[in-house]
Coordinates of C-alpha atoms (C1' of nucleotides) in Angstrom, one line a residue:
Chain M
X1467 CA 104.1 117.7 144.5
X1468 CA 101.3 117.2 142.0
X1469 CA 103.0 119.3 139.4
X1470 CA 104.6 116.3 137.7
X1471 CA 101.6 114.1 137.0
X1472 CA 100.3 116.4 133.8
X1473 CA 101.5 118.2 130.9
X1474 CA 104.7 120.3 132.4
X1475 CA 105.3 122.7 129.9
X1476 CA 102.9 125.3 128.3
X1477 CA 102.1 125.2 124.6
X1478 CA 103.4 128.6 123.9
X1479 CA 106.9 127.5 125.7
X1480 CA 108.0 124.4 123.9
X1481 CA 105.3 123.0 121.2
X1482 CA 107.2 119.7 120.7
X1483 CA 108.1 118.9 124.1
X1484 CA 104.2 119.9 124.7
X1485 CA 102.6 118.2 122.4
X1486 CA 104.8 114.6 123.2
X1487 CA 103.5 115.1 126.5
X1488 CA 99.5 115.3 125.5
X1489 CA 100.1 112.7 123.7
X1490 CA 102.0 110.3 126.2
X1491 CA 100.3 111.4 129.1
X1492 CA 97.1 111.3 127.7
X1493 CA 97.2 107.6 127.2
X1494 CA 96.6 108.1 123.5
X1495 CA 99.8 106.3 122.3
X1496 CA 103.3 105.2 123.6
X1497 CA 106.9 104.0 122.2
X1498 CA 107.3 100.8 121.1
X1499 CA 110.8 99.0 121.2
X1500 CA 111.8 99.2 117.9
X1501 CA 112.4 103.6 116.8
X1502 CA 110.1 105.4 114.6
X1503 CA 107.5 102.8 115.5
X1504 CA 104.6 103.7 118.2
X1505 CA 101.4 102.3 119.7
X1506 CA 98.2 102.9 120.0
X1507 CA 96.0 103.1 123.3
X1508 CA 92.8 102.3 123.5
X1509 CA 92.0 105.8 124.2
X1510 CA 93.8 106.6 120.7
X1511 CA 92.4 103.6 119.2
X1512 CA 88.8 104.3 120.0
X1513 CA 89.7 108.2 118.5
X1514 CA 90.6 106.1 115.3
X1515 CA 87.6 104.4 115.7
X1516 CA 85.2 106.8 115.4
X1517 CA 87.0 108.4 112.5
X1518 CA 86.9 105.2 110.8
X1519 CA 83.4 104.6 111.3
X1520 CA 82.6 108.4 110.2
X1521 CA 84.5 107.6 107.1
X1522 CA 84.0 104.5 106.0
X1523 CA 79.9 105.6 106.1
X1524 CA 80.7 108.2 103.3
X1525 CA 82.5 106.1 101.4
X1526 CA 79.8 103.1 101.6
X1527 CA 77.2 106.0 100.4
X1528 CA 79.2 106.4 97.5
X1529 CA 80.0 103.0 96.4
X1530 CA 83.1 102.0 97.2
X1531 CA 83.7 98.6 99.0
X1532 CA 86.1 97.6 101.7
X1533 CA 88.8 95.5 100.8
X1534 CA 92.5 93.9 102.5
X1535 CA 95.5 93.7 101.0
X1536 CA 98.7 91.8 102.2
X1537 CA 101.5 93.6 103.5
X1538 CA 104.4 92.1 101.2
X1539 CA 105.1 93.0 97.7
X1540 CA 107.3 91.6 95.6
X1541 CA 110.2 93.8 94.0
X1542 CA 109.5 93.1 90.6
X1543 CA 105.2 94.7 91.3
X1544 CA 107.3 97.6 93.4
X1545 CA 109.3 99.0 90.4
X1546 CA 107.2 98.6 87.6
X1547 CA 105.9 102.2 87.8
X1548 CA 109.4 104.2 87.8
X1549 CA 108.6 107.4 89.2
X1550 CA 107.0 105.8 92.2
X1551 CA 109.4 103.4 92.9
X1552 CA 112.4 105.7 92.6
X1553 CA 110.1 108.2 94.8
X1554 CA 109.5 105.2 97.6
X1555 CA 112.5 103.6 97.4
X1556 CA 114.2 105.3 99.9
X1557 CA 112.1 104.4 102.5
X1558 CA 111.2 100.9 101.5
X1559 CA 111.7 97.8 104.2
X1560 CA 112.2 94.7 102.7
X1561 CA 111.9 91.3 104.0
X1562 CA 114.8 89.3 102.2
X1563 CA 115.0 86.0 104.4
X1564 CA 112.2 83.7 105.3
X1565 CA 113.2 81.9 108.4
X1566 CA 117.5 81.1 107.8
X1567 CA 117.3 80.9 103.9
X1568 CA 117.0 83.2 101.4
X1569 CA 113.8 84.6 99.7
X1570 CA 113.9 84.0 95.7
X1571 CA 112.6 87.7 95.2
X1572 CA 113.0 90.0 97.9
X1573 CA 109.4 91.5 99.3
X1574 CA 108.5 95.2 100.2
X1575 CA 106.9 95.7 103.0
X1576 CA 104.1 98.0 101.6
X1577 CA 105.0 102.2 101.6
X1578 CA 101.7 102.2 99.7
X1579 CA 99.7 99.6 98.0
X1580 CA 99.0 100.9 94.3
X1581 CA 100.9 98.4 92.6
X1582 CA 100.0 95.1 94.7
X1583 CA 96.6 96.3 94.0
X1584 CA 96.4 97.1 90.3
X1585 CA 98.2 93.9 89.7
X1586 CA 95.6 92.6 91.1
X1587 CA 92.8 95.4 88.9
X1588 CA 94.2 93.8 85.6
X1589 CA 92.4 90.3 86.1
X1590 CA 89.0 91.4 87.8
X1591 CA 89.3 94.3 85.2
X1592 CA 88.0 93.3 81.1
X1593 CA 85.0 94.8 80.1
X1594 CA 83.1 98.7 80.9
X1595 CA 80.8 96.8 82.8
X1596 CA 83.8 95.7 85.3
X1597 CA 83.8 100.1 85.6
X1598 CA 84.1 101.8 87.7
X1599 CA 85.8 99.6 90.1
X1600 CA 86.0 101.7 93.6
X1601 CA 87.8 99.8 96.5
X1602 CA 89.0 100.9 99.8
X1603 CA 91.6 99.1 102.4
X1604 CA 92.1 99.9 105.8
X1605 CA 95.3 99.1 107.0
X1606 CA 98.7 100.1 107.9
X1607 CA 101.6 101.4 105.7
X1608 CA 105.2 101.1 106.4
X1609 CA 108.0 104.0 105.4
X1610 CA 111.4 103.9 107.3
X1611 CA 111.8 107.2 108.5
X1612 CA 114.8 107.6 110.3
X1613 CA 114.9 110.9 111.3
X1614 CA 112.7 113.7 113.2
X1615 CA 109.9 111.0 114.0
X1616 CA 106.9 112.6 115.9
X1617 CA 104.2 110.5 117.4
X1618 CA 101.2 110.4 115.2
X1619 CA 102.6 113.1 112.9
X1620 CA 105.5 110.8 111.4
X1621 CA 106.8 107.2 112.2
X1622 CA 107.8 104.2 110.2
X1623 CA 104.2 102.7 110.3
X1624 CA 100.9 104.5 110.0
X1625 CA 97.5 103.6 110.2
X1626 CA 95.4 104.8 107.1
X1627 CA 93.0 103.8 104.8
X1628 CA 93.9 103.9 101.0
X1629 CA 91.0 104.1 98.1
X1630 CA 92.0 102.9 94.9
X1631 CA 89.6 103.4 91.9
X1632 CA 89.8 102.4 88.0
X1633 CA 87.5 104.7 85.7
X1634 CA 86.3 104.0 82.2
X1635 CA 87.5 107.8 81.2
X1636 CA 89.3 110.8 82.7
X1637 CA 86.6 113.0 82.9
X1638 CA 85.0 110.1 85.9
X1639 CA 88.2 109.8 87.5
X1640 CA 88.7 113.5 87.9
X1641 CA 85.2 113.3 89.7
X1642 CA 86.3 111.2 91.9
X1643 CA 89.1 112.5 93.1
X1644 CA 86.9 115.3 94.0
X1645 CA 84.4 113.6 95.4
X1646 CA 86.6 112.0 97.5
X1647 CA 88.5 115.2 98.7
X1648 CA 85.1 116.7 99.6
X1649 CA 84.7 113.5 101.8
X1650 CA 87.3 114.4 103.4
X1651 CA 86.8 118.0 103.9
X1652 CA 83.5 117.7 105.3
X1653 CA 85.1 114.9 107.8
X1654 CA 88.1 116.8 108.4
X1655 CA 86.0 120.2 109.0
X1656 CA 83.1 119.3 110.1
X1657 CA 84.1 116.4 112.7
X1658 CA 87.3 117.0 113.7
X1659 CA 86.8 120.9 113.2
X1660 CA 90.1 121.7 111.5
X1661 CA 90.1 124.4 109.0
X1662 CA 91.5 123.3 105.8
X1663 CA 92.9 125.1 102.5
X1664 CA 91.9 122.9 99.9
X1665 CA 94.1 122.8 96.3
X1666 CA 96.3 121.0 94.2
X1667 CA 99.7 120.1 95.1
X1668 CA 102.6 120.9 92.7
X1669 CA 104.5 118.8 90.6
X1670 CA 107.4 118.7 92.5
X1671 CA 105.2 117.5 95.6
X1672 CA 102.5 115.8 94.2
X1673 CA 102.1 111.7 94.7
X1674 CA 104.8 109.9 92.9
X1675 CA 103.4 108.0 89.7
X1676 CA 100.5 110.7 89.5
X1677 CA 98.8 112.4 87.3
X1678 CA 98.3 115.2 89.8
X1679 CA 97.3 115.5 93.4
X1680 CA 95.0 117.5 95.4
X1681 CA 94.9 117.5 99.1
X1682 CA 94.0 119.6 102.6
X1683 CA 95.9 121.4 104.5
X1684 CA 95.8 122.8 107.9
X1685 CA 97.7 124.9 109.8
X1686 CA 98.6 123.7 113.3
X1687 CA 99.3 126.0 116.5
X1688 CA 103.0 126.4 115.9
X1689 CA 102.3 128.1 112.4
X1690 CA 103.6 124.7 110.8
X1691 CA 101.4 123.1 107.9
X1692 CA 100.2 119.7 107.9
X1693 CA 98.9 118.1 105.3
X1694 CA 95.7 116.3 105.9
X1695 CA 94.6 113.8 103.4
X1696 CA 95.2 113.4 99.4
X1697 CA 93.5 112.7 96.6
X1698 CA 95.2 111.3 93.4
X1699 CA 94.7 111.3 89.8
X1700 CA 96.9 109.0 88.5
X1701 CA 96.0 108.8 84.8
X1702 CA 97.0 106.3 83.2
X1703 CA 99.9 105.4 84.5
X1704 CA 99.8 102.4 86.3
X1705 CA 97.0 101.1 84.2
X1706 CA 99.6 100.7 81.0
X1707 CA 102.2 99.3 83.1
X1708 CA 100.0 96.7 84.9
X1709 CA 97.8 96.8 81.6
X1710 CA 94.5 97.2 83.6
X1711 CA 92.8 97.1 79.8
X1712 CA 88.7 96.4 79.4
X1713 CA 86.8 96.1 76.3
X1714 CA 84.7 99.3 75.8
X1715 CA 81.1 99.8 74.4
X1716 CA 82.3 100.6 71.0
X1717 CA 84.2 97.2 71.4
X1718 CA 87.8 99.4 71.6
X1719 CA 90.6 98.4 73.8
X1720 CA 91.5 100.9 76.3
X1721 CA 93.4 101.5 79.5
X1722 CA 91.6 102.6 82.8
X1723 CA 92.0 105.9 84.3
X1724 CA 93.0 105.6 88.0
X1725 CA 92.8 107.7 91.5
X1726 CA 93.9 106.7 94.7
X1727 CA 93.2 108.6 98.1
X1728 CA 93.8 108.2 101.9
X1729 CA 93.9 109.8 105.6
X1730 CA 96.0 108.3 108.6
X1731 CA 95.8 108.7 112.1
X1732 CA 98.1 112.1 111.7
X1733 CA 94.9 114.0 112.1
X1734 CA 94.6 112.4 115.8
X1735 CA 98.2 114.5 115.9
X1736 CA 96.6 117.8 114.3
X1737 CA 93.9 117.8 116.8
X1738 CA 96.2 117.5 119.2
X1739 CA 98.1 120.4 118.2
X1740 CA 95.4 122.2 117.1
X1741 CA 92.9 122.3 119.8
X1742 CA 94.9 121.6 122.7
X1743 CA 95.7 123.6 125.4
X1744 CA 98.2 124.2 128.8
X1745 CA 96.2 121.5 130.3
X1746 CA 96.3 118.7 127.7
X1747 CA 93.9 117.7 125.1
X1748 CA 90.4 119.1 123.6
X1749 CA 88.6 117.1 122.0
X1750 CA 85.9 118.0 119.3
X1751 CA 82.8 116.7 120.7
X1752 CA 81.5 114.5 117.4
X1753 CA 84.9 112.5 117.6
X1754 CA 85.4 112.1 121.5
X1755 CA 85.2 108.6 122.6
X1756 CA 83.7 110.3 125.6
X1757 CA 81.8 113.3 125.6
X1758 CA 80.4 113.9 128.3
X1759 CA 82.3 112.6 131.8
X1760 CA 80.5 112.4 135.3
X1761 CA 82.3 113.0 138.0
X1762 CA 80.4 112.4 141.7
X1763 CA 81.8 114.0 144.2
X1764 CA 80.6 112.2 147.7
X1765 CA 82.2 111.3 151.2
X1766 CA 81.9 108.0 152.4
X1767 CA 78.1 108.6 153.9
X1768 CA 77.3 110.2 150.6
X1769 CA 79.0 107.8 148.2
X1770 CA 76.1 105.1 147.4
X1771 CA 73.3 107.9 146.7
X1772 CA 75.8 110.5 144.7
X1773 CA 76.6 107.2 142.5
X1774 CA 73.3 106.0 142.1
X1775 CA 72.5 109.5 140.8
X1776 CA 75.6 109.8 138.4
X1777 CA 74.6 106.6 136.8
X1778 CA 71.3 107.7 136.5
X1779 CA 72.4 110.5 134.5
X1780 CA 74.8 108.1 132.4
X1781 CA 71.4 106.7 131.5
X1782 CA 69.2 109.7 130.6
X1783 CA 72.1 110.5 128.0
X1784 CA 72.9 107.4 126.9
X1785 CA 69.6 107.1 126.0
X1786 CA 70.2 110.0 123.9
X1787 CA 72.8 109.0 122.0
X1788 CA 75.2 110.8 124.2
X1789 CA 78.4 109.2 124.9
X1790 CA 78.8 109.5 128.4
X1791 CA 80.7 107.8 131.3
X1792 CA 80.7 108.1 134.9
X1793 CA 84.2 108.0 136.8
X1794 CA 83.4 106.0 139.8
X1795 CA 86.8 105.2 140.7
X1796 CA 86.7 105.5 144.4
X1797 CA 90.6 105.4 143.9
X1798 CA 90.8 109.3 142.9
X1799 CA 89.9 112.2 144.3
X1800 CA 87.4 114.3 142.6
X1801 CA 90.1 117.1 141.8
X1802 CA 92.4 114.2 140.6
X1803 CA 89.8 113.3 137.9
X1804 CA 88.9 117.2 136.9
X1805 CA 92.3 117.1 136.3
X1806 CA 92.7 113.6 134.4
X1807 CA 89.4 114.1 132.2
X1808 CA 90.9 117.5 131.2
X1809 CA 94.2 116.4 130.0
X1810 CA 92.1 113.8 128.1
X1811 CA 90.2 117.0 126.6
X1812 CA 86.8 115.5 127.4
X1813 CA 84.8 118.9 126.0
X1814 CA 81.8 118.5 128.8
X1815 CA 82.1 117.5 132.4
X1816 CA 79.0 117.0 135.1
X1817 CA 80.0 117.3 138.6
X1818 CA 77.2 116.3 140.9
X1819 CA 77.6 116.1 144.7
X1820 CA 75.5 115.7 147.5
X1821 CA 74.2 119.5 147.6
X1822 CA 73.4 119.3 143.8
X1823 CA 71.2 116.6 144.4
X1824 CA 68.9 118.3 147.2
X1825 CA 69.0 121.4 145.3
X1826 CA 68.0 119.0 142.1
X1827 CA 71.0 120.6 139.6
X1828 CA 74.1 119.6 138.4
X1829 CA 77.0 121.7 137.2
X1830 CA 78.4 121.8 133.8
X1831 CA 81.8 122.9 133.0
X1832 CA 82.6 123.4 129.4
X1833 CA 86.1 122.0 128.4
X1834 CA 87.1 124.7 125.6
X1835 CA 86.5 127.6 127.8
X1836 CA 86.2 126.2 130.8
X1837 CA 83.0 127.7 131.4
X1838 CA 81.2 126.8 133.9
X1839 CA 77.4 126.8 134.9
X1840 CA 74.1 125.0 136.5
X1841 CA 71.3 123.1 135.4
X1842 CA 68.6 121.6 137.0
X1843 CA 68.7 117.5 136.1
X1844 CA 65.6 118.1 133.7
X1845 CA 67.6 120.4 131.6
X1846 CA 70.5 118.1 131.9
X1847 CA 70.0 116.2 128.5
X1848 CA 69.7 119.3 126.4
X1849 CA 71.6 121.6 127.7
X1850 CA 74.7 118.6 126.8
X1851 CA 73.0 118.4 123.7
X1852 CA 73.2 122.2 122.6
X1853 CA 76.8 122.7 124.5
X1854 CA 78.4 119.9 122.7
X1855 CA 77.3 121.5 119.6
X1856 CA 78.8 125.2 121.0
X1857 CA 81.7 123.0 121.5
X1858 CA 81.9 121.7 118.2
X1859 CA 81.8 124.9 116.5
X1860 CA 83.6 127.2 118.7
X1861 CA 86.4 124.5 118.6
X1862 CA 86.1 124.8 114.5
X1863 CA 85.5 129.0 114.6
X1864 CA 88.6 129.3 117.1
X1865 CA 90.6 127.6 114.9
X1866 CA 89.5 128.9 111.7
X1867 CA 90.1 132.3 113.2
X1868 CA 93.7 130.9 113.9
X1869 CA 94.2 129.9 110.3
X1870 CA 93.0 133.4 108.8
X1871 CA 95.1 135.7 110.8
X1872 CA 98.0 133.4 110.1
X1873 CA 97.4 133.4 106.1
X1874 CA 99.7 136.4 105.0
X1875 CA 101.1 137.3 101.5
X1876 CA 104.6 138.5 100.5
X1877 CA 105.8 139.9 97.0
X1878 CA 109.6 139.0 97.5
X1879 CA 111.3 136.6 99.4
X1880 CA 112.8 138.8 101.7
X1881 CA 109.4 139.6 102.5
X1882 CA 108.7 136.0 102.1
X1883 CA 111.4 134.6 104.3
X1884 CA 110.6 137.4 107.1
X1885 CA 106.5 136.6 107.3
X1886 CA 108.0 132.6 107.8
X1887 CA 110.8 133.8 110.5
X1888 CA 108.7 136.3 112.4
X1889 CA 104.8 134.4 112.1
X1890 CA 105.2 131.4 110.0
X1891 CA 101.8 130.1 108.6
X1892 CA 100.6 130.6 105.7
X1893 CA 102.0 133.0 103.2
X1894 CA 100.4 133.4 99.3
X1895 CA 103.0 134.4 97.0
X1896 CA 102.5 134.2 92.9
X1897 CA 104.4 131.9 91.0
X1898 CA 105.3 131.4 87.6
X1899 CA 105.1 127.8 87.7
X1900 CA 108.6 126.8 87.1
X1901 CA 110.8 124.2 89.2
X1902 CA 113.5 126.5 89.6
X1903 CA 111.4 129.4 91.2
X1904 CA 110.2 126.6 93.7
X1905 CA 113.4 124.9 94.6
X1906 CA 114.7 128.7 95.0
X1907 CA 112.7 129.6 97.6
X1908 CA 112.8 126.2 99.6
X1909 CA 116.9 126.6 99.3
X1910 CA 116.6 130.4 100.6
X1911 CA 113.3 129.8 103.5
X1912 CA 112.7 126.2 103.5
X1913 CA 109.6 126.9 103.4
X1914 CA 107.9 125.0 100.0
X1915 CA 104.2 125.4 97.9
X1916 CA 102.3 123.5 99.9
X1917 CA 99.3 124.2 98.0
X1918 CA 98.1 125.5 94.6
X1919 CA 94.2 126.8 95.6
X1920 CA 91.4 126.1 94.1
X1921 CA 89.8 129.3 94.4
X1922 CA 92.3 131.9 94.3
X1923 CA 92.0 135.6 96.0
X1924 CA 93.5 137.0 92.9
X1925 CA 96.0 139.0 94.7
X1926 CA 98.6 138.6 91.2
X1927 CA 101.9 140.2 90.9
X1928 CA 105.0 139.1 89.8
X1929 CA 106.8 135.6 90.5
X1930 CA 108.3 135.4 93.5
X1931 CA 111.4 133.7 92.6
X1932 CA 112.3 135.2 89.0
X1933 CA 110.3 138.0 89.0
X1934 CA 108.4 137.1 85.3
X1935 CA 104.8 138.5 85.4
X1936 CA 102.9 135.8 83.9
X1937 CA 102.1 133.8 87.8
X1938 CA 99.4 131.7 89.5
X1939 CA 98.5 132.3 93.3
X1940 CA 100.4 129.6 95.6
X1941 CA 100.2 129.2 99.6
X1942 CA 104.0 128.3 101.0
X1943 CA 104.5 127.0 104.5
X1944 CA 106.7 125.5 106.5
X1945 CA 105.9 121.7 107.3
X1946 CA 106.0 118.5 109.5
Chain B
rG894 C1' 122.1 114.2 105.1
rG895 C1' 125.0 117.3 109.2
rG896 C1' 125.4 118.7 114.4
rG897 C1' 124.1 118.4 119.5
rU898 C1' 122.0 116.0 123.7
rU899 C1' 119.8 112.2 126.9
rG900 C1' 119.1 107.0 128.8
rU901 C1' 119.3 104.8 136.7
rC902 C1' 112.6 100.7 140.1
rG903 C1' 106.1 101.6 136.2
rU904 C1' 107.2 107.2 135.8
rC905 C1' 110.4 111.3 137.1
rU906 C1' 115.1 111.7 139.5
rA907 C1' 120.1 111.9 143.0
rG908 C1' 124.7 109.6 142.4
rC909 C1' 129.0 109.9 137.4
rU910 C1' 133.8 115.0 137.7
rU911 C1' 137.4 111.8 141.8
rG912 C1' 135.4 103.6 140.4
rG913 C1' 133.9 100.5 146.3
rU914 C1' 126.9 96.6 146.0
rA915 C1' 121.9 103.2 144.1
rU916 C1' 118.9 108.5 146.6
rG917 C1' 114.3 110.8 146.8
rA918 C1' 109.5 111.6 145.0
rU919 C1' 105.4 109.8 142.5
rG920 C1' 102.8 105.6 141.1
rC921 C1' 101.7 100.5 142.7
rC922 C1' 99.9 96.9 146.9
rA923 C1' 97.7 96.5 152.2
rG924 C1' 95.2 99.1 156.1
rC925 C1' 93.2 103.7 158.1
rC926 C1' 91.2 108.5 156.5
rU927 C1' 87.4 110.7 152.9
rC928 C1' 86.8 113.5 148.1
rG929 C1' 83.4 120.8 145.6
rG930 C1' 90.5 121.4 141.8
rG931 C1' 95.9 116.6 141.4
rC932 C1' 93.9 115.1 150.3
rG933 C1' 96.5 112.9 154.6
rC934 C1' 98.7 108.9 157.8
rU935 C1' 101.2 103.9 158.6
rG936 C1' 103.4 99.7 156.5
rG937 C1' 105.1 96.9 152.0
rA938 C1' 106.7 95.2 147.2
rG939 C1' 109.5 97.0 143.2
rG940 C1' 116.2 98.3 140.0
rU941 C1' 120.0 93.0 134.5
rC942 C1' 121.8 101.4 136.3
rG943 C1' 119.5 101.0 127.6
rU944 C1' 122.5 96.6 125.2
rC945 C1' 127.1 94.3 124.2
rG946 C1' 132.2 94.4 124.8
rG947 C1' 136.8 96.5 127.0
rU948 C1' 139.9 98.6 131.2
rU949 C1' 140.1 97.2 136.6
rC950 C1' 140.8 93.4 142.5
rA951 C1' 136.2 96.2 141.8
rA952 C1' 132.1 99.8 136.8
rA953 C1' 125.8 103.2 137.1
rU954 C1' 130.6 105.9 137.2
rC955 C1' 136.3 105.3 132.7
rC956 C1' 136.7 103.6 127.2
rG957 C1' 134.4 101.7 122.5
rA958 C1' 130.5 100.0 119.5
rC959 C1' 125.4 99.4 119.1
rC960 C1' 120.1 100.4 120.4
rA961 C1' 116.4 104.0 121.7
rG962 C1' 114.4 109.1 122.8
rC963 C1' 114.7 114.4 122.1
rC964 C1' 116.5 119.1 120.0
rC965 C1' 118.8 122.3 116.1
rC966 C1' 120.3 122.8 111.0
rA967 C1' 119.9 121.1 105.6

RNA sequence: GGGGUUGUCGUCUAGCUUGGUAUGAUGCCAGCCUCGGGCGCUGGAGGUCGUCGGUUCAAAUCCGACCAGCCCCA
């Protein structure tokens, strides 16, 4: 009779239907009314929270400021850059009435913010000493999507946060777009514990309107690739079009150089798919709104001394900067709650009953491998201390492990298309660096680049699609 | 873009073939019971059957359109 209440299917069974129901049942987010659309829990919420938080620190240290932007922008901002309107434009909304009469102009309602905000870069924007000019906006962005819509992973509206940076030369722009992808490697690795190949994506996939892109990506438990976060160089091509000009030293007109970046709330959704297990949720230990749950286990004679104890030991690791919580819901049953607080992926639970406390120890029990042991109440404050951290980085090792044995390589695209049948993943093929080669494979495997490493392994032969032998290292995938 | 499938108290669900005022569970509320892996007992509240329209004396049921969810393929 209890079997309905959590996550009904195994991981291994049915993925999507799996990971809906971690996300659902976890109170992380639900439908809303209107399709493609979702919301956010507070137990989601305070996830994107502590991302945020994380994030905006690093930018802070590295100068760029927090900005907002409105959501409407007018069709004549939208198409000024060609390539990214025609690239958008598919997925625009547009808000064409206000109230029963007609708009003038119709507005977009923003798939990305580049132009509202370089229109607005050409007027704070006229001398070097303007440069560089490093902004960032948290807020939400708005693509139709009309098809295969997965909770987190893809909807019409996504929360993100978009940088947007104007350089006095290339050479600093192309810095920054580094910087800023390390930023979000470190976050992406080091917090959330997702492996990530880092690269550059191809022209055919790179950021409409860009110069190039680089970006992250991480393989989730299906052997499907997500991408992670980007990082743009976008030349000069919006500045001439929005003529975002300043005055250089040597007293020379000359357009900025430009890069815009950002990271939504899909990584809640590779977590998710990532770390999770049969019984819901795992959640790395530096980004859980909860780390450490206390559950007292008491009868109705035992109930006011177990509680007094549990909230004492909310205290002791408050006090160090543990996020902890008792569950003193007299509503629930102490199984109930093992059982809730797992499918919420809490990585450390304390049970403490009425025995524990005369025999002065609590139990521990270990989310990620649901290990389980006791320590006396003295230890209790480091022992969470040094398990969250075993947490932290077995979560991160597991998964890395994960990624490595599902990066394989393939010389043909039978070979190719077999690796993606039988494994999926991650498969690095050379390529010659031609269009055709790439739209070739995705029309025979579906599968497309989805990135050009930094640091290849050199394993070099010929191209994959036309067989020439002069080729570059790629990693193809198949993708959310 | 193409195809398939589903929608019934908060949630899951029976009923639909063959039209006649909706079943059960869970959750919720009250009371009792008490908690070491989703306790138990008693009572109670809760439903425009996704929406709109059509057929009919009568529609959850038949027909159409729309809305929303999910799956497969491109």
């Amino acid at each position: 009779m209890t079997k309905e209440i959590g996550i009904t299917v195994k991981k291994s069974n049915d993925f999507s239907d799996w990971y809906t129901q971690c996300v659902l049942k976890s109170s992380i987010a639900d439908y809303s009314p209107s399709k493609g659309f979702i919301i956010l829990r507070p137990y989601g919420y305070a996830i994107w929270e502590i991302i945020r938080e994380l994030l905006d620190d690093e930018l802070r240290k590295t100068g760029h400021k927090n900005g907002f932007l409105p959501v409407l922008i007018p069709e004549s901002l939208l198409t000024k850059e060609k390539d990214h309107f025609d690239g958008f434009m598919p997925e625009v909304f547009w808000v064409t009435k206000s109230g029963d009469s007609d708009l003038g102009e119709k507005l977009a309602v923003r798939p990305t913010s580049e132009t509202i905000a370089y229109s607005m870069f050409s007027k704070w924007i006229s001398s070097y000493r303007d440069l560089p000019l490093k902004m960032n906006f948290w807020n939400s962005a708005l693509r139709a999507e009309i098809k295969s819509t997965k909770p987190l992973i893809r909807n019409s509206e996504f929360l993100w946060q978009e940088g947007h940076t104007a350089h006095k030369d290339e050479n600093e722009a192309d810095e920054e777009v580094r910087v800023i992808l390390d930023i979000y490697k470190n976050l992406i690795e080091q917090f959330l514990a997702l492996p990530t190949l880092s690269g550059f994506k191809t022209d055919k996939e790179k950021f409409v309107g860009a110069k190039y892109t680089t970006c992250l990506e991480s393989l989730m438990a299906d052997g499907k690739a997500l991408q992670m976060a980007t990082s743009h160089h976008l030349g000069q091509n919006f500045s001439r079009p929005f003529e975002i000009k300043f005055l250089n030293k040597d007293t020379v007109e000359q357009f900025v150089w430009q890069t815009s970046w950002g990271i939504s709330w899909r990584v809640i959704g590779a977590i998710i798919m990532v770390h999770g297990d049969d019984k819901g949720l795992i959640l790395p230990p530096k980004i859980s709104p909860t780390q450490v749950i206390i559950v007292p286990i008491y009868k109705d004679d035992s109930k006011a001394v177990v509680k007094q104890k549990a909230y004492e030991l909310e205290q002791k690791l408050k006090e160090s900067k543990i996020r902890a919580q008792v569950d003193d819901r007299d509503a629930y049953t102490s199984g109930w709650k093992f059982n809730d607080w797992e499918m919420k992926g809490v990585p450390l639970r304390v049970n403490v009953g009425l025995r524990d406390i005369k025999e002065n120890k609590v139990e521990l029990i270990r989310r990620d491998t649901k290990e389980r042991f006791y320590v006396t109440e003295k230890e209790l404050v480091n022992q969470s201390l040094s398990t969250l951290e075993k947490i932290q980085s077995n979560m991160f090792d597991r998964a890395k492990i994960h990624l490595q044995e599902n990066t394989r390589s393939a010389t043909t695209l039978e070979e190719l298309l077999s690796v993606l049948d039988t494994f999926g993943g991650f498969v690095a093929c050379s390529w010659c660096g031609k269009r055709e080669c790439e739209d070739l494979v995705k029309e025979k495997t579906t599968a497309d680049i989805r990135i050009v490493p930094f640091n290849p392994k050199n394993n070099i032969s010929s191209c994959i699609g036309c067989g020439k032998q002069e080729t570059i290292e790629v990693y193809f995938g198949r993708a959310y």
